[in-house]
Structures are given as C-alpha cells and as structure tokens.
CSV table of C-alpha atoms in Angstrom, one decimal:
chain,number,residue,atom,x,y,z
A,1,MET,CA,166.6,94.7,40.9
A,2,LEU,CA,169.5,93.1,42.3
A,3,PRO,CA,170.5,93.2,46.1
A,4,ARG,CA,173.2,95.7,46.8
A,5,PHE,CA,175.8,93.1,47.7
A,6,VAL,CA,175.8,91.4,44.4
A,7,PRO,CA,177.7,94.1,42.4
A,8,ARG,CA,180.4,94.1,45.2
A,9,ALA,CA,180.4,90.5,45.2
A,10,LEU,CA,181.1,90.4,41.6
A,11,ALA,CA,183.6,93.1,41.8
A,12,GLY,CA,185.5,91.2,44.3
A,13,LEU,CA,185.4,88.1,42.3
A,14,LEU,CA,186.6,89.9,39.4
A,15,VAL,CA,189.7,91.2,41.4
A,16,CYS,CA,190.4,87.8,42.6
A,17,LEU,CA,190.3,86.4,39.1
A,18,THR,CA,192.7,89.0,37.7
A,19,VAL,CA,195.1,88.6,40.4
A,20,LEU,CA,195.1,84.9,39.7
A,21,LEU,CA,195.4,85.1,36.1
A,22,ALA,CA,198.4,87.7,36.3
A,23,GLY,CA,200.1,85.2,38.7
A,24,CYS,CA,199.8,82.5,36.3
A,25,SER,CA,200.8,84.4,33.3
A,26,SER,CA,204.3,85.3,34.1
A,27,ALA,CA,207.4,83.6,35.5
A,28,PRO,CA,208.7,84.6,38.8
A,29,GLY,CA,210.8,87.8,38.5
A,30,GLY,CA,208.5,89.4,36.2
A,31,THR,CA,209.9,87.5,33.1
A,32,THR,CA,207.4,86.1,30.8
A,33,ALA,CA,207.7,82.7,29.4
A,34,PRO,CA,205.3,82.6,26.3
A,35,GLY,CA,203.8,79.3,25.5
A,36,VAL,CA,205.4,77.6,28.5
A,37,SER,CA,203.5,77.6,31.9
A,38,THR,CA,205.7,77.6,35.3
A,39,PRO,CA,205.2,74.4,37.1
A,40,ALA,CA,204.5,74.5,41.0
A,41,TRP,CA,208.0,73.3,41.8
A,42,ALA,CA,209.4,76.5,40.0
A,43,ARG,CA,207.1,79.0,41.6
A,44,GLY,CA,209.1,81.8,43.4
A,45,MET,CA,212.2,81.6,41.7
A,46,GLY,CA,213.7,82.6,38.3
A,47,THR,CA,213.3,80.6,35.4
A,48,VAL,CA,215.0,79.9,32.0
A,49,ARG,CA,213.5,78.2,29.0
A,50,GLU,CA,215.4,75.2,27.7
A,51,PRO,CA,216.2,76.8,24.3
A,52,ARG,CA,217.7,79.8,26.0
A,53,LEU,CA,220.3,77.8,28.1
A,54,PRO,CA,223.8,78.0,26.7
A,55,ALA,CA,224.6,75.1,24.1
A,56,GLU,CA,226.7,73.1,26.7
A,57,ALA,CA,223.8,73.1,29.1
A,58,ARG,CA,221.5,71.7,26.3
A,59,ARG,CA,224.0,69.1,25.3
A,60,THR,CA,224.3,67.9,29.1
A,61,LEU,CA,220.5,67.8,29.1
A,62,VAL,CA,220.7,65.3,26.2
A,63,LEU,CA,223.0,63.3,28.1
A,64,ILE,CA,221.0,63.3,31.3
A,65,ASP,CA,217.8,62.1,29.3
A,66,LYS,CA,219.8,59.4,27.8
A,67,GLY,CA,221.2,58.4,31.1
A,68,GLY,CA,224.9,59.0,29.9
A,69,PRO,CA,227.6,58.5,29.3
A,70,TYR,CA,228.9,61.5,31.1
A,71,PRO,CA,232.2,63.2,30.4
A,72,TYR,CA,233.0,63.9,34.1
A,73,ALA,CA,233.5,61.3,36.9
A,74,ARG,CA,231.4,63.4,39.3
A,75,ASP,CA,228.3,63.7,37.0
A,76,GLY,CA,225.4,62.2,38.5
A,77,VAL,CA,226.5,62.4,42.1
A,78,VAL,CA,224.1,63.3,44.8
A,79,PHE,CA,223.6,67.1,45.2
A,80,GLY,CA,223.5,67.9,49.0
A,81,ASN,CA,221.4,71.3,48.6
A,82,PHE,CA,223.6,72.7,51.5
A,83,GLU,CA,223.1,76.3,50.4
A,84,GLY,CA,219.4,75.7,50.7
A,85,HIS,CA,218.5,77.3,47.4
A,86,LEU,CA,216.4,74.5,46.2
A,87,PRO,CA,213.3,73.1,47.8
A,88,LYS,CA,214.1,70.9,50.8
A,89,HIS,CA,214.0,67.1,50.3
A,90,ARG,CA,215.7,64.2,51.7
A,91,ARG,CA,219.3,63.5,50.9
A,92,GLY,CA,219.7,61.7,47.5
A,93,TYR,CA,216.7,63.4,45.9
A,94,TYR,CA,218.9,65.8,43.7
A,95,HIS,CA,221.7,64.9,41.5
A,96,GLU,CA,224.2,67.4,39.9
A,97,TYR,CA,225.8,67.4,36.3
A,98,THR,CA,228.5,69.4,35.0
A,99,VAL,CA,227.9,72.0,32.2
A,100,PRO,CA,231.3,72.5,30.5
A,101,THR,CA,232.5,76.2,30.5
A,102,PRO,CA,234.4,76.9,27.4
A,103,GLY,CA,238.0,78.1,28.2
A,104,SER,CA,237.9,76.8,31.8
A,105,ARG,CA,240.7,74.5,32.9
A,106,ASP,CA,238.6,72.7,35.4
A,107,ARG,CA,234.9,71.7,35.6
A,108,GLY,CA,234.0,75.4,35.9
A,109,ALA,CA,231.0,76.9,37.8
A,110,ARG,CA,228.0,75.9,35.6
A,111,ARG,CA,225.9,72.9,36.7
A,112,LEU,CA,222.5,71.2,36.0
A,113,VAL,CA,220.7,69.8,39.0
A,114,THR,CA,217.7,67.4,38.7
A,115,GLY,CA,215.1,66.3,41.1
A,116,GLN,CA,213.4,62.9,41.3
A,117,GLY,CA,210.1,64.6,40.6
A,118,GLY,CA,211.2,65.7,37.2
A,119,GLU,CA,212.8,69.1,38.0
A,120,THR,CA,215.7,70.7,36.5
A,121,TYR,CA,217.6,73.5,37.9
A,122,TYR,CA,220.7,75.6,36.2
A,123,THR,CA,223.4,77.4,38.0
A,124,ASP,CA,226.2,79.3,36.3
A,125,ASP,CA,227.7,80.6,39.6
A,126,HIS,CA,228.5,77.3,41.4
A,127,TYR,CA,225.2,77.0,43.5
A,128,GLN,CA,225.1,80.7,44.6
A,129,SER,CA,221.9,80.9,42.5
A,130,PHE,CA,219.4,78.8,40.7
A,131,ARG,CA,216.9,79.2,37.8
A,132,ALA,CA,214.2,76.4,37.1
A,133,VAL,CA,214.6,75.0,33.7
A,134,LEU,CA,211.2,75.0,31.8
A,135,ARG,CA,211.4,72.2,29.2
C-alpha cells in the first residue's frame, strides 16, 4: 500500500505537466502554429509564420538573408524601439527594413525588424504593434 501523499503528489505533478505542455503547444494569443515551436524571444507576443506573411514581406526577408541590395535608402538603419514594444536591448541591436505596400506613394507602414540574436518581427501599422516571425 502506498502512503497517502503519493496519489496527491502524482496528481499535482500531472497538473503541472499538463499546464507546461499546454503552454508550449500554442503561440501567444491562443493561435496555434503547427509544426513550429515558439522561441523564447517570441513568448508573450503574437506570432506569424513566415509563409503567412504578405508576399512583399517574404521578398524583403530574402533580401535581408542575402545582405541586400535594398530598394530603400533607410533599409538596414538602426531601429530605436522607442515605443518599447520589443524586448529591451542596447541601441544598435535592432535594424529595420521596409516592406513595400502596394499602392502606397511612400514607404508605407509595413516593416520587418531584426535583432542581432536572430529574431525577426513584423509590423503592418508603423510600429504600433509587432508579431514575431516564426521561420
């Protein structure tokens, strides 16, 4: 016969394990990203899988991966994170790139922001909100 505390301890362990696994199986905001785990840097924010980005954003990612050339003079400049929506890092950690907006006469509101740790973020509302790009 098992001591009385063993079933309670197993039940508690099972509850903890269930909570842990549930937290790992979905992206923040309750959206599931099948086959793509959410990296630690993206926890607590919305996410978007790379194939679900607009075609212009995917083309900009290709340019970023190749190191350019970029169509806009401001592509690759330091992103200051003045709004504070991204994790805090020293100045120069983040860089921004224009995602062309069809029909816009200027650079538009869409950007990709990269971090030196390999992070990529997408905004379509000129830095008011960001989603972590799962690649």
